GROMACS .gro file of C-alpha atoms in nm:
model
  306
    1UNK     CA    1  12.402  10.311   8.746
    2UNK     CA    2  12.092  10.396   8.930
    3UNK     CA    3  12.178  10.566   9.286
    4UNK     CA    4  12.004  10.270   9.461
    5UNK     CA    5  12.212  10.028   9.279
    6UNK     CA    6  12.548  10.210   9.359
    7UNK     CA    7  12.424  10.196   9.742
    8UNK     CA    8  12.357   9.852   9.720
    9UNK     CA    9  12.683   9.777   9.578
   10UNK     CA   10  12.884   9.979   9.834
   11UNK     CA   11  12.713   9.789  10.100
   12UNK     CA   12  12.791   9.436   9.951
   13UNK     CA   13  12.444   9.342   9.907
   14UNK     CA   14  12.502   9.254   9.536
   15UNK     CA   15  12.713   8.935   9.411
   16UNK     CA   16  13.032   9.027   9.263
   17UNK     CA   17  13.052   9.077   8.895
   18UNK     CA   18  13.127   8.732   8.694
   19UNK     CA   19  13.489   8.713   8.550
   20UNK     CA   20  13.556   8.854   8.213
   21UNK     CA   21  13.593   8.586   7.942
   22UNK     CA   22  13.668   8.572   7.602
   23UNK     CA   23  13.497   8.276   7.446
   24UNK     CA   24  13.617   8.120   7.131
   25UNK     CA   25  13.370   8.220   6.826
   26UNK     CA   26  13.360   8.020   6.538
   27UNK     CA   27  13.522   8.166   6.225
   28UNK     CA   28  13.734   8.424   6.460
   29UNK     CA   29  14.099   8.282   6.478
   30UNK     CA   30  13.992   7.913   6.446
   31UNK     CA   31  13.662   7.714   6.394
   32UNK     CA   32  13.463   7.461   6.535
   33UNK     CA   33  13.513   7.120   6.332
   34UNK     CA   34  13.289   6.794   6.457
   35UNK     CA   35  13.191   6.988   6.785
   36UNK     CA   36  13.566   7.085   6.899
   37UNK     CA   37  13.759   7.390   6.842
   38UNK     CA   38  14.043   7.396   6.593
   39UNK     CA   39  14.308   7.685   6.610
   40UNK     CA   40  14.325   7.852   6.283
   41UNK     CA   41  14.697   7.744   6.233
   42UNK     CA   42  14.545   7.383   6.256
   43UNK     CA   43  14.242   7.429   6.021
   44UNK     CA   44  14.434   7.301   5.690
   45UNK     CA   45  14.319   6.930   5.662
   46UNK     CA   46  14.059   6.958   5.904
   47UNK     CA   47  13.805   7.239   5.887
   48UNK     CA   48  13.976   7.342   5.557
   49UNK     CA   49  14.014   7.004   5.374
   50UNK     CA   50  14.354   6.887   5.214
   51UNK     CA   51  14.280   6.880   4.819
   52UNK     CA   52  14.494   6.612   4.806
   53UNK     CA   53  14.290   6.387   5.011
   54UNK     CA   54  13.950   6.524   4.854
   55UNK     CA   55  13.787   6.289   4.617
   56UNK     CA   56  13.786   6.499   4.342
   57UNK     CA   57  13.421   6.443   4.232
   58UNK     CA   58  13.285   6.687   3.970
   59UNK     CA   59  12.953   6.864   4.073
   60UNK     CA   60  12.630   6.717   3.935
   61UNK     CA   61  12.511   7.036   3.817
   62UNK     CA   62  12.610   7.269   3.527
   63UNK     CA   63  12.879   7.543   3.530
   64UNK     CA   64  12.678   7.831   3.414
   65UNK     CA   65  12.493   8.151   3.596
   66UNK     CA   66  12.174   8.040   3.819
   67UNK     CA   67  11.852   8.188   3.665
   68UNK     CA   68  11.651   8.404   3.890
   69UNK     CA   69  11.497   8.231   4.201
   70UNK     CA   70  11.592   7.887   4.128
   71UNK     CA   71  11.917   7.654   4.087
   72UNK     CA   72  12.125   7.650   3.751
   73UNK     CA   73  12.017   7.275   3.674
   74UNK     CA   74  11.660   7.130   3.601
   75UNK     CA   75  11.622   6.778   3.773
   76UNK     CA   76  11.271   6.692   3.640
   77UNK     CA   77  11.220   6.364   3.435
   78UNK     CA   78  11.079   6.531   3.161
   79UNK     CA   79  11.330   6.789   3.105
   80UNK     CA   80  11.087   7.063   3.127
   81UNK     CA   81  11.047   7.133   3.490
   82UNK     CA   82  10.742   6.962   3.544
   83UNK     CA   83  10.750   6.609   3.660
   84UNK     CA   84  10.935   6.466   3.963
   85UNK     CA   85  10.990   6.146   4.180
   86UNK     CA   86  10.993   6.364   4.489
   87UNK     CA   87  10.909   6.722   4.585
   88UNK     CA   88  11.008   6.860   4.920
   89UNK     CA   89  10.797   7.184   5.055
   90UNK     CA   90  11.022   7.405   5.281
   91UNK     CA   91  11.368   7.469   5.273
   92UNK     CA   92  11.464   7.489   5.612
   93UNK     CA   93  11.686   7.267   5.839
   94UNK     CA   94  11.427   6.972   5.786
   95UNK     CA   95  11.372   7.023   5.431
   96UNK     CA   96  11.741   7.066   5.362
   97UNK     CA   97  11.810   6.759   5.544
   98UNK     CA   98  11.555   6.546   5.368
   99UNK     CA   99  11.656   6.683   5.014
  100UNK     CA  100  12.049   6.624   5.112
  101UNK     CA  101  11.971   6.225   5.200
  102UNK     CA  102  11.733   6.186   4.885
  103UNK     CA  103  12.028   6.337   4.693
  104UNK     CA  104  12.238   6.007   4.759
  105UNK     CA  105  11.978   5.810   4.541
  106UNK     CA  106  11.867   5.805   4.177
  107UNK     CA  107  11.583   6.031   4.220
  108UNK     CA  108  11.470   6.341   4.052
  109UNK     CA  109  11.415   6.607   4.335
  110UNK     CA  110  11.266   6.937   4.357
  111UNK     CA  111  11.249   7.151   4.677
  112UNK     CA  112  11.013   7.453   4.674
  113UNK     CA  113  11.032   7.734   4.934
  114UNK     CA  114  10.753   8.005   4.974
  115UNK     CA  115  11.035   8.277   5.107
  116UNK     CA  116  11.309   8.455   4.888
  117UNK     CA  117  11.580   8.236   5.034
  118UNK     CA  118  11.662   7.911   5.219
  119UNK     CA  119  11.623   7.920   5.595
  120UNK     CA  120  11.341   8.201   5.628
  121UNK     CA  121  11.068   8.003   5.834
  122UNK     CA  122  11.104   7.837   6.149
  123UNK     CA  123  11.457   7.753   6.122
  124UNK     CA  124  11.589   8.129   6.145
  125UNK     CA  125  11.410   8.164   6.484
  126UNK     CA  126  11.562   7.831   6.631
  127UNK     CA  127  11.759   7.843   6.948
  128UNK     CA  128  12.021   7.625   6.795
  129UNK     CA  129  12.057   7.397   7.077
  130UNK     CA  130  12.154   7.016   7.022
  131UNK     CA  131  11.989   6.864   7.292
  132UNK     CA  132  12.100   6.534   7.435
  133UNK     CA  133  11.746   6.398   7.542
  134UNK     CA  134  11.737   6.382   7.923
  135UNK     CA  135  11.410   6.591   7.953
  136UNK     CA  136  11.211   6.392   7.690
  137UNK     CA  137  10.916   6.169   7.825
  138UNK     CA  138  11.053   5.812   7.798
  139UNK     CA  139  10.874   5.633   7.502
  140UNK     CA  140  10.798   5.941   7.307
  141UNK     CA  141  10.961   5.987   6.950
  142UNK     CA  142  11.148   6.280   7.112
  143UNK     CA  143  11.300   6.042   7.360
  144UNK     CA  144  11.358   5.761   7.081
  145UNK     CA  145  11.551   6.002   6.840
  146UNK     CA  146  11.701   6.271   7.034
  147UNK     CA  147  11.996   6.076   7.179
  148UNK     CA  148  12.083   5.923   6.804
  149UNK     CA  149  12.054   6.255   6.664
  150UNK     CA  150  12.267   6.413   6.894
  151UNK     CA  151  12.544   6.174   6.818
  152UNK     CA  152  12.516   6.232   6.444
  153UNK     CA  153  12.615   6.599   6.476
  154UNK     CA  154  12.978   6.574   6.476
  155UNK     CA  155  13.013   6.359   6.175
  156UNK     CA  156  12.761   6.575   5.983
  157UNK     CA  157  12.958   6.907   6.072
  158UNK     CA  158  13.291   6.739   5.948
  159UNK     CA  159  13.108   6.676   5.639
  160UNK     CA  160  12.951   7.008   5.577
  161UNK     CA  161  13.133   7.239   5.821
  162UNK     CA  162  12.860   7.448   5.968
  163UNK     CA  163  13.027   7.518   6.286
  164UNK     CA  164  12.880   7.257   6.567
  165UNK     CA  165  13.008   7.339   6.903
  166UNK     CA  166  12.983   7.065   7.167
  167UNK     CA  167  12.961   7.281   7.478
  168UNK     CA  168  12.764   7.088   7.713
  169UNK     CA  169  12.477   7.191   7.909
  170UNK     CA  170  12.397   7.240   8.283
  171UNK     CA  171  12.045   7.235   8.473
  172UNK     CA  172  12.099   7.434   8.801
  173UNK     CA  173  11.948   7.342   9.132
  174UNK     CA  174  11.927   7.645   9.380
  175UNK     CA  175  11.809   7.423   9.679
  176UNK     CA  176  11.826   7.068   9.795
  177UNK     CA  177  11.446   7.017   9.666
  178UNK     CA  178  11.564   7.084   9.320
  179UNK     CA  179  11.857   6.882   9.346
  180UNK     CA  180  11.628   6.593   9.405
  181UNK     CA  181  11.491   6.708   9.026
  182UNK     CA  182  11.835   6.693   8.895
  183UNK     CA  183  11.859   6.314   8.979
  184UNK     CA  184  11.504   6.254   8.835
  185UNK     CA  185  11.617   6.406   8.507
  186UNK     CA  186  11.947   6.209   8.513
  187UNK     CA  187  11.745   5.870   8.562
  188UNK     CA  188  11.503   5.988   8.295
  189UNK     CA  189  11.806   6.074   8.052
  190UNK     CA  190  11.956   5.725   8.122
  191UNK     CA  191  11.628   5.556   8.047
  192UNK     CA  192  11.613   5.736   7.708
  193UNK     CA  193  11.967   5.607   7.631
  194UNK     CA  194  12.171   5.938   7.693
  195UNK     CA  195  12.503   5.872   7.808
  196UNK     CA  196  12.775   6.066   8.009
  197UNK     CA  197  12.517   6.241   8.251
  198UNK     CA  198  12.648   6.347   8.576
  199UNK     CA  199  12.507   6.564   8.874
  200UNK     CA  200  12.805   6.789   8.981
  201UNK     CA  201  12.847   6.958   9.311
  202UNK     CA  202  12.905   7.314   9.384
  203UNK     CA  203  13.251   7.317   9.376
  204UNK     CA  204  13.294   7.143   9.035
  205UNK     CA  205  13.002   7.356   8.903
  206UNK     CA  206  13.205   7.672   8.973
  207UNK     CA  207  13.518   7.549   8.802
  208UNK     CA  208  13.331   7.434   8.485
  209UNK     CA  209  13.103   7.759   8.487
  210UNK     CA  210  13.282   8.048   8.714
  211UNK     CA  211  12.992   8.296   8.585
  212UNK     CA  212  12.730   8.064   8.729
  213UNK     CA  213  12.446   8.209   8.966
  214UNK     CA  214  12.617   8.197   9.293
  215UNK     CA  215  12.302   8.056   9.459
  216UNK     CA  216  12.342   7.728   9.255
  217UNK     CA  217  12.412   7.427   9.485
  218UNK     CA  218  12.443   7.144   9.207
  219UNK     CA  219  12.381   7.101   8.852
  220UNK     CA  220  12.311   6.806   8.590
  221UNK     CA  221  12.582   6.805   8.318
  222UNK     CA  222  12.546   6.688   7.982
  223UNK     CA  223  12.869   6.714   7.804
  224UNK     CA  224  12.719   6.580   7.489
  225UNK     CA  225  12.480   6.869   7.441
  226UNK     CA  226  12.601   7.131   7.178
  227UNK     CA  227  12.474   7.449   6.958
  228UNK     CA  228  12.457   7.547   6.601
  229UNK     CA  229  12.374   7.842   6.398
  230UNK     CA  230  12.056   7.708   6.245
  231UNK     CA  231  12.056   7.905   5.930
  232UNK     CA  232  12.427   7.824   5.850
  233UNK     CA  233  12.350   7.468   5.910
  234UNK     CA  234  12.038   7.500   5.673
  235UNK     CA  235  12.224   7.687   5.403
  236UNK     CA  236  12.494   7.408   5.418
  237UNK     CA  237  12.248   7.144   5.382
  238UNK     CA  238  12.078   7.292   5.108
  239UNK     CA  239  12.414   7.371   4.904
  240UNK     CA  240  12.514   7.036   4.946
  241UNK     CA  241  12.190   6.893   4.808
  242UNK     CA  242  12.216   7.125   4.532
  243UNK     CA  243  12.567   7.031   4.427
  244UNK     CA  244  12.421   6.669   4.450
  245UNK     CA  245  12.166   6.756   4.168
  246UNK     CA  246  11.838   6.845   4.373
  247UNK     CA  247  11.697   7.129   4.200
  248UNK     CA  248  11.573   7.426   4.443
  249UNK     CA  249  11.288   7.696   4.354
  250UNK     CA  250  11.234   7.984   4.594
  251UNK     CA  251  10.932   8.240   4.608
  252UNK     CA  252  10.750   7.944   4.528
  253UNK     CA  253  10.416   7.932   4.743
  254UNK     CA  254  10.240   7.606   4.715
  255UNK     CA  255   9.883   7.697   4.723
  256UNK     CA  256   9.714   7.335   4.648
  257UNK     CA  257   9.788   6.950   4.606
  258UNK     CA  258   9.547   6.719   4.429
  259UNK     CA  259   9.562   6.387   4.373
  260UNK     CA  260   9.469   6.213   4.011
  261UNK     CA  261   9.327   5.848   3.995
  262UNK     CA  262   9.609   5.607   3.889
  263UNK     CA  263   9.700   5.576   3.511
  264UNK     CA  264   9.741   5.274   3.310
  265UNK     CA  265  10.085   5.187   3.462
  266UNK     CA  266   9.940   5.225   3.826
  267UNK     CA  267  10.120   5.547   3.889
  268UNK     CA  268   9.951   5.785   4.082
  269UNK     CA  269   9.980   6.173   3.984
  270UNK     CA  270   9.992   6.458   4.240
  271UNK     CA  271   9.960   6.760   4.085
  272UNK     CA  272  10.125   7.102   4.303
  273UNK     CA  273   9.986   7.453   4.232
  274UNK     CA  274  10.247   7.716   4.280
  275UNK     CA  275  10.238   8.067   4.321
  276UNK     CA  276  10.563   8.216   4.199
  277UNK     CA  277  10.611   8.578   4.327
  278UNK     CA  278  10.928   8.832   4.295
  279UNK     CA  279  10.974   9.167   4.459
  280UNK     CA  280  10.755   9.425   4.299
  281UNK     CA  281  11.021   9.647   4.153
  282UNK     CA  282  11.134   9.329   3.950
  283UNK     CA  283  10.772   9.243   3.866
  284UNK     CA  284  10.731   9.622   3.761
  285UNK     CA  285  10.984   9.588   3.516
  286UNK     CA  286  10.869   9.237   3.380
  287UNK     CA  287  10.514   9.383   3.311
  288UNK     CA  288  10.640   9.702   3.147
  289UNK     CA  289  10.837   9.436   2.901
  290UNK     CA  290  10.494   9.239   2.850
  291UNK     CA  291  10.575   8.952   3.057
  292UNK     CA  292  10.423   8.915   3.368
  293UNK     CA  293  10.458   8.628   3.628
  294UNK     CA  294  10.183   8.355   3.609
  295UNK     CA  295  10.155   8.091   3.871
  296UNK     CA  296  10.323   7.774   3.783
  297UNK     CA  297  10.176   7.427   3.780
  298UNK     CA  298  10.408   7.130   3.849
  299UNK     CA  299  10.337   6.747   3.910
  300UNK     CA  300  10.528   6.458   4.020
  301UNK     CA  301  10.462   6.085   4.031
  302UNK     CA  302  10.475   5.816   4.287
  303UNK     CA  303  10.411   5.443   4.270
  304UNK     CA  304  10.063   5.367   4.311
  305UNK     CA  305   9.962   5.151   4.630
  306UNK     CA  306   9.697   4.972   4.446
   0.00000   0.00000   0.00000
């Protein structure tokens, strides 16, 4: 500790140290399930499903080792890995969620990811906060979808078990002017359909969060806000989509997309050019064997609008 810090501490100029706490950690002596904490003794039948109550549905993928940089099954319509109904580009939270939803339909779906695994783009650097929607501009798409999306997380977590934690959020006010802003945010949230918002006083704030800034005089409390570990959520979405028959190919960088004229059946073809890359040690071995990697070209068909 620097000398000036010690002197300030002895003079009582610094606030007291926050209390020592031991917050619950997903996967340690329990798990978060549907937003709520479940002790490890109670995980059977909740976070760990009861096999007797499971559907017993078989996987839609063959039981064999996965080939390199892709799922083990071919979801293409032609059986040669060329033609698909839908191609999703990017295997983060959004791409994984889209692929999982599409897997509920009778479609041929392929996901292409340029990195060497899912969740390696913006998803891995995401804060993981599941906002409730009080800060979004009324009338915007954020305002329209934030609260409904927030309300979907508990059930999604019960289905995929990625550890969603509904811990709530606090917006602090340090003075009376800032306290007015809290009421403005509360009104904005209510306009957006957000429920359970409250402006709490200093006493309740201290009870709710003992380690809060001692200068805080009030806070906007949103108990429905939460957080996730973004890459665990993305992995869960993508794994479930793959189990349901979606094909994934990683290390495939999309380099071009071109549209062909409608064929005689009125279908429009989109050709996707993909650069398939692998780590240099692997490609060196393949080249030594006389099999250099080449860019792949794939196409999928959509019904023409004409």
